[in-house]
PDB file of C-alpha atoms in Angstrom:
ATOM      1  CA  MET A  17      47.506 -94.812  40.316  1.00 89.00           C
ATOM      2  CA  LYS A  18      49.251 -92.674  42.889  1.00 97.00           C
ATOM      3  CA  VAL A  19      48.002 -89.164  43.532  1.00 98.00           C
ATOM      4  CA  SER A  20      50.472 -86.577  44.795  1.00 98.00           C
ATOM      5  CA  ILE A  21      48.792 -83.970  46.940  1.00 98.00           C
ATOM      6  CA  LEU A  22      50.757 -80.706  47.285  1.00 98.00           C
ATOM      7  CA  MET A  23      50.279 -78.410  50.238  1.00 97.00           C
ATOM      8  CA  ALA A  24      52.136 -75.154  50.800  1.00 96.00           C
ATOM      9  CA  VAL A  25      51.966 -74.137  54.438  1.00 97.00           C
ATOM     10  CA  TYR A  26      52.641 -70.822  56.111  1.00 97.00           C
ATOM     11  CA  ASN A  27      51.454 -70.128  59.687  1.00 97.00           C
ATOM     12  CA  ALA A  28      48.488 -72.440  59.378  1.00 98.00           C
ATOM     13  CA  GLU A  29      48.571 -74.198  62.722  1.00 97.00           C
ATOM     14  CA  LYS A  30      44.876 -73.455  63.281  1.00 98.00           C
ATOM     15  CA  TRP A  31      43.772 -75.199  60.087  1.00 97.00           C
ATOM     16  CA  VAL A  32      46.447 -77.537  58.776  1.00 98.00           C
ATOM     17  CA  GLY A  33      45.440 -80.463  60.995  1.00 98.00           C
ATOM     18  CA  LYS A  34      41.931 -80.510  59.517  1.00 98.00           C
ATOM     19  CA  ALA A  35      43.409 -80.338  56.020  1.00 98.00           C
ATOM     20  CA  ILE A  36      45.758 -83.263  56.670  1.00 98.00           C
ATOM     21  CA  GLU A  37      43.029 -85.299  58.372  1.00 98.00           C
ATOM     22  CA  SER A  38      40.857 -84.872  55.293  1.00 98.00           C
ATOM     23  CA  VAL A  39      43.656 -86.441  53.218  1.00 98.00           C
ATOM     24  CA  ILE A  40      44.265 -89.254  55.673  1.00 98.00           C
ATOM     25  CA  ASN A  41      40.551 -90.081  55.656  1.00 98.00           C
ATOM     26  CA  GLN A  42      40.300 -90.524  51.876  1.00 98.00           C
ATOM     27  CA  SER A  43      38.522 -93.644  50.665  1.00 98.00           C
ATOM     28  CA  TYR A  44      41.287 -93.908  48.037  1.00 98.00           C
ATOM     29  CA  ASP A  45      44.552 -94.624  49.829  1.00 97.00           C
ATOM     30  CA  ASN A  46      47.238 -94.588  47.111  1.00 98.00           C
ATOM     31  CA  TRP A  47      48.327 -90.998  47.709  1.00 98.00           C
ATOM     32  CA  GLU A  48      51.283 -89.048  49.007  1.00 98.00           C
ATOM     33  CA  LEU A  49      50.998 -85.707  50.753  1.00 98.00           C
ATOM     34  CA  ILE A  50      53.923 -83.338  50.113  1.00 98.00           C
ATOM     35  CA  CYS A  51      53.895 -80.527  52.639  1.00 98.00           C
ATOM     36  CA  MET A  52      56.132 -77.551  51.948  1.00 97.00           C
ATOM     37  CA  ASN A  53      56.582 -75.264  54.937  1.00 96.00           C
ATOM     38  CA  ASP A  54      57.267 -71.664  53.938  1.00 96.00           C
ATOM     39  CA  GLY A  55      59.214 -70.663  57.032  1.00 96.00           C
ATOM     40  CA  SER A  56      56.249 -70.664  59.413  1.00 97.00           C
ATOM     41  CA  THR A  57      56.783 -68.871  62.676  1.00 97.00           C
ATOM     42  CA  ASP A  58      53.942 -70.656  64.535  1.00 98.00           C
ATOM     43  CA  ASN A  59      53.728 -74.400  65.272  1.00 98.00           C
ATOM     44  CA  SER A  60      52.870 -75.433  61.731  1.00 98.00           C
ATOM     45  CA  LEU A  61      56.141 -77.237  61.088  1.00 98.00           C
ATOM     46  CA  GLU A  62      55.867 -79.215  64.297  1.00 98.00           C
ATOM     47  CA  LEU A  63      52.307 -80.286  63.423  1.00 98.00           C
ATOM     48  CA  LEU A  64      53.374 -81.315  59.926  1.00 98.00           C
ATOM     49  CA  GLN A  65      56.260 -83.341  61.299  1.00 98.00           C
ATOM     50  CA  ASP A  66      53.971 -85.068  63.864  1.00 98.00           C
ATOM     51  CA  TYR A  67      51.684 -86.242  61.052  1.00 98.00           C
ATOM     52  CA  ALA A  68      54.662 -87.305  58.921  1.00 98.00           C
ATOM     53  CA  ASP A  69      56.051 -89.338  61.817  1.00 98.00           C
ATOM     54  CA  LYS A  70      52.768 -91.242  61.984  1.00 98.00           C
ATOM     55  CA  ASP A  71      52.128 -91.794  58.291  1.00 98.00           C
ATOM     56  CA  SER A  72      54.883 -92.596  55.782  1.00 98.00           C
ATOM     57  CA  ARG A  73      52.769 -91.214  52.944  1.00 98.00           C
ATOM     58  CA  ILE A  74      53.320 -87.717  54.313  1.00 98.00           C
ATOM     59  CA  ARG A  75      56.583 -85.915  53.539  1.00 98.00           C
ATOM     60  CA  VAL A  76      57.582 -82.524  54.913  1.00 98.00           C
ATOM     61  CA  TYR A  77      60.006 -80.050  53.420  1.00 97.00           C
ATOM     62  CA  SER A  78      60.875 -76.777  55.127  1.00 96.00           C
ATOM     63  CA  TYR A  79      62.203 -73.684  53.426  1.00 93.00           C
ATOM     64  CA  LYS A  80      63.133 -70.146  54.270  1.00 92.00           C
ATOM     65  CA  HIS A  81      60.128 -67.866  53.987  1.00 90.00           C
ATOM     66  CA  CYS A  82      59.546 -66.420  50.503  1.00 87.00           C
ATOM     67  CA  GLY A  83      55.771 -65.873  50.558  1.00 84.00           C
ATOM     68  CA  ILE A  84      55.144 -66.966  46.954  1.00 86.00           C
ATOM     69  CA  HIS A  85      52.680 -69.870  46.849  1.00 83.00           C
ATOM     70  CA  ALA A  86      53.500 -70.883  43.284  1.00 88.00           C
ATOM     71  CA  VAL A  87      57.190 -71.402  44.181  1.00 91.00           C
ATOM     72  CA  TYR A  88      56.214 -74.215  46.533  1.00 88.00           C
ATOM     73  CA  LEU A  89      53.749 -75.788  44.152  1.00 89.00           C
ATOM     74  CA  ASN A  90      56.452 -75.917  41.503  1.00 92.00           C
ATOM     75  CA  LYS A  91      58.856 -77.466  44.039  1.00 93.00           C
ATOM     76  CA  GLY A  92      56.156 -79.970  44.954  1.00 95.00           C
ATOM     77  CA  ILE A  93      55.642 -81.007  41.382  1.00 95.00           C
ATOM     78  CA  LEU A  94      59.333 -81.777  41.145  1.00 96.00           C
ATOM     79  CA  LEU A  95      59.108 -83.932  44.302  1.00 97.00           C
ATOM     80  CA  ALA A  96      55.888 -85.680  43.274  1.00 97.00           C
ATOM     81  CA  LYS A  97      55.931 -89.405  42.531  1.00 97.00           C
ATOM     82  CA  GLY A  98      52.306 -89.697  41.581  1.00 97.00           C
ATOM     83  CA  GLU A  99      50.737 -89.932  38.149  1.00 96.00           C
ATOM     84  CA  PHE A 100      48.341 -87.149  39.086  1.00 96.00           C
ATOM     85  CA  VAL A 101      48.796 -84.009  41.174  1.00 96.00           C
ATOM     86  CA  TYR A 102      46.222 -82.309  43.380  1.00 97.00           C
ATOM     87  CA  SER A 103      46.823 -78.995  45.135  1.00 96.00           C
ATOM     88  CA  LEU A 104      45.260 -78.517  48.571  1.00 96.00           C
ATOM     89  CA  ASP A 105      45.528 -75.285  50.525  1.00 96.00           C
ATOM     90  CA  SER A 106      46.520 -75.683  54.170  1.00 97.00           C
ATOM     91  CA  ASP A 107      43.306 -74.007  55.322  1.00 96.00           C
ATOM     92  CA  ASP A 108      41.006 -76.172  53.205  1.00 96.00           C
ATOM     93  CA  TRP A 109      39.820 -79.754  53.444  1.00 97.00           C
ATOM     94  CA  ILE A 110      38.414 -82.281  51.000  1.00 97.00           C
ATOM     95  CA  SER A 111      35.531 -84.738  51.155  1.00 97.00           C
ATOM     96  CA  SER A 112      36.487 -88.319  51.941  1.00 98.00           C
ATOM     97  CA  ASP A 113      35.665 -89.540  48.408  1.00 97.00           C
ATOM     98  CA  LEU A 114      37.206 -86.681  46.400  1.00 97.00           C
ATOM     99  CA  LEU A 115      40.284 -88.519  45.075  1.00 98.00           C
ATOM    100  CA  LEU A 116      38.252 -91.615  44.214  1.00 97.00           C
ATOM    101  CA  GLU A 117      35.678 -89.524  42.338  1.00 97.00           C
ATOM    102  CA  LEU A 118      38.284 -87.509  40.421  1.00 97.00           C
ATOM    103  CA  LEU A 119      40.130 -90.672  39.392  1.00 97.00           C
ATOM    104  CA  LYS A 120      36.874 -92.300  38.345  1.00 97.00           C
ATOM    105  CA  ARG A 121      35.990 -89.299  36.160  1.00 96.00           C
ATOM    106  CA  GLN A 122      39.476 -89.307  34.630  1.00 96.00           C
ATOM    107  CA  SER A 123      39.189 -93.026  33.839  1.00 96.00           C
ATOM    108  CA  GLU A 124      35.750 -92.536  32.228  1.00 96.00           C
ATOM    109  CA  THR A 125      36.903 -89.669  30.023  1.00 96.00           C
ATOM    110  CA  GLY A 126      40.609 -90.168  29.533  1.00 95.00           C
ATOM    111  CA  ALA A 127      41.081 -86.508  30.421  1.00 95.00           C
ATOM    112  CA  ASP A 128      44.518 -85.108  31.207  1.00 93.00           C
ATOM    113  CA  PHE A 129      43.022 -82.649  33.726  1.00 91.00           C
ATOM    114  CA  VAL A 130      40.020 -83.142  36.055  1.00 93.00           C
ATOM    115  CA  ILE A 131      38.675 -80.633  38.534  1.00 88.00           C
ATOM    116  CA  SER A 132      35.881 -80.854  41.100  1.00 83.00           C
ATOM    117  CA  ASP A 133      32.798 -78.649  40.939  1.00 77.00           C
TER     118      ASP A 133
END
């Protein structure tokens, strides 16, 4: 099952690399990372594009700044190809087994929605 990871990014050049690395380092590798740049004025877009150039599972979309996080999450859902969606903030990171553990829990329970603790 593919997991679509959505990340809205605005001026996050200090943190976004660590967030993306935490996705790349997942023990479960059937994922796509959809990065939506909200008109960043720092080097965020360039960093995102560098990662996308190296990994075909990473897609980058850039928009004019609107400042509303939910707008980009909704856009990401429309772009998502995965059976499940996970939202990751550009200044956060996830443990290397997070996706595997969430999918395992979903399989065990048949839940439509699984969150980590």
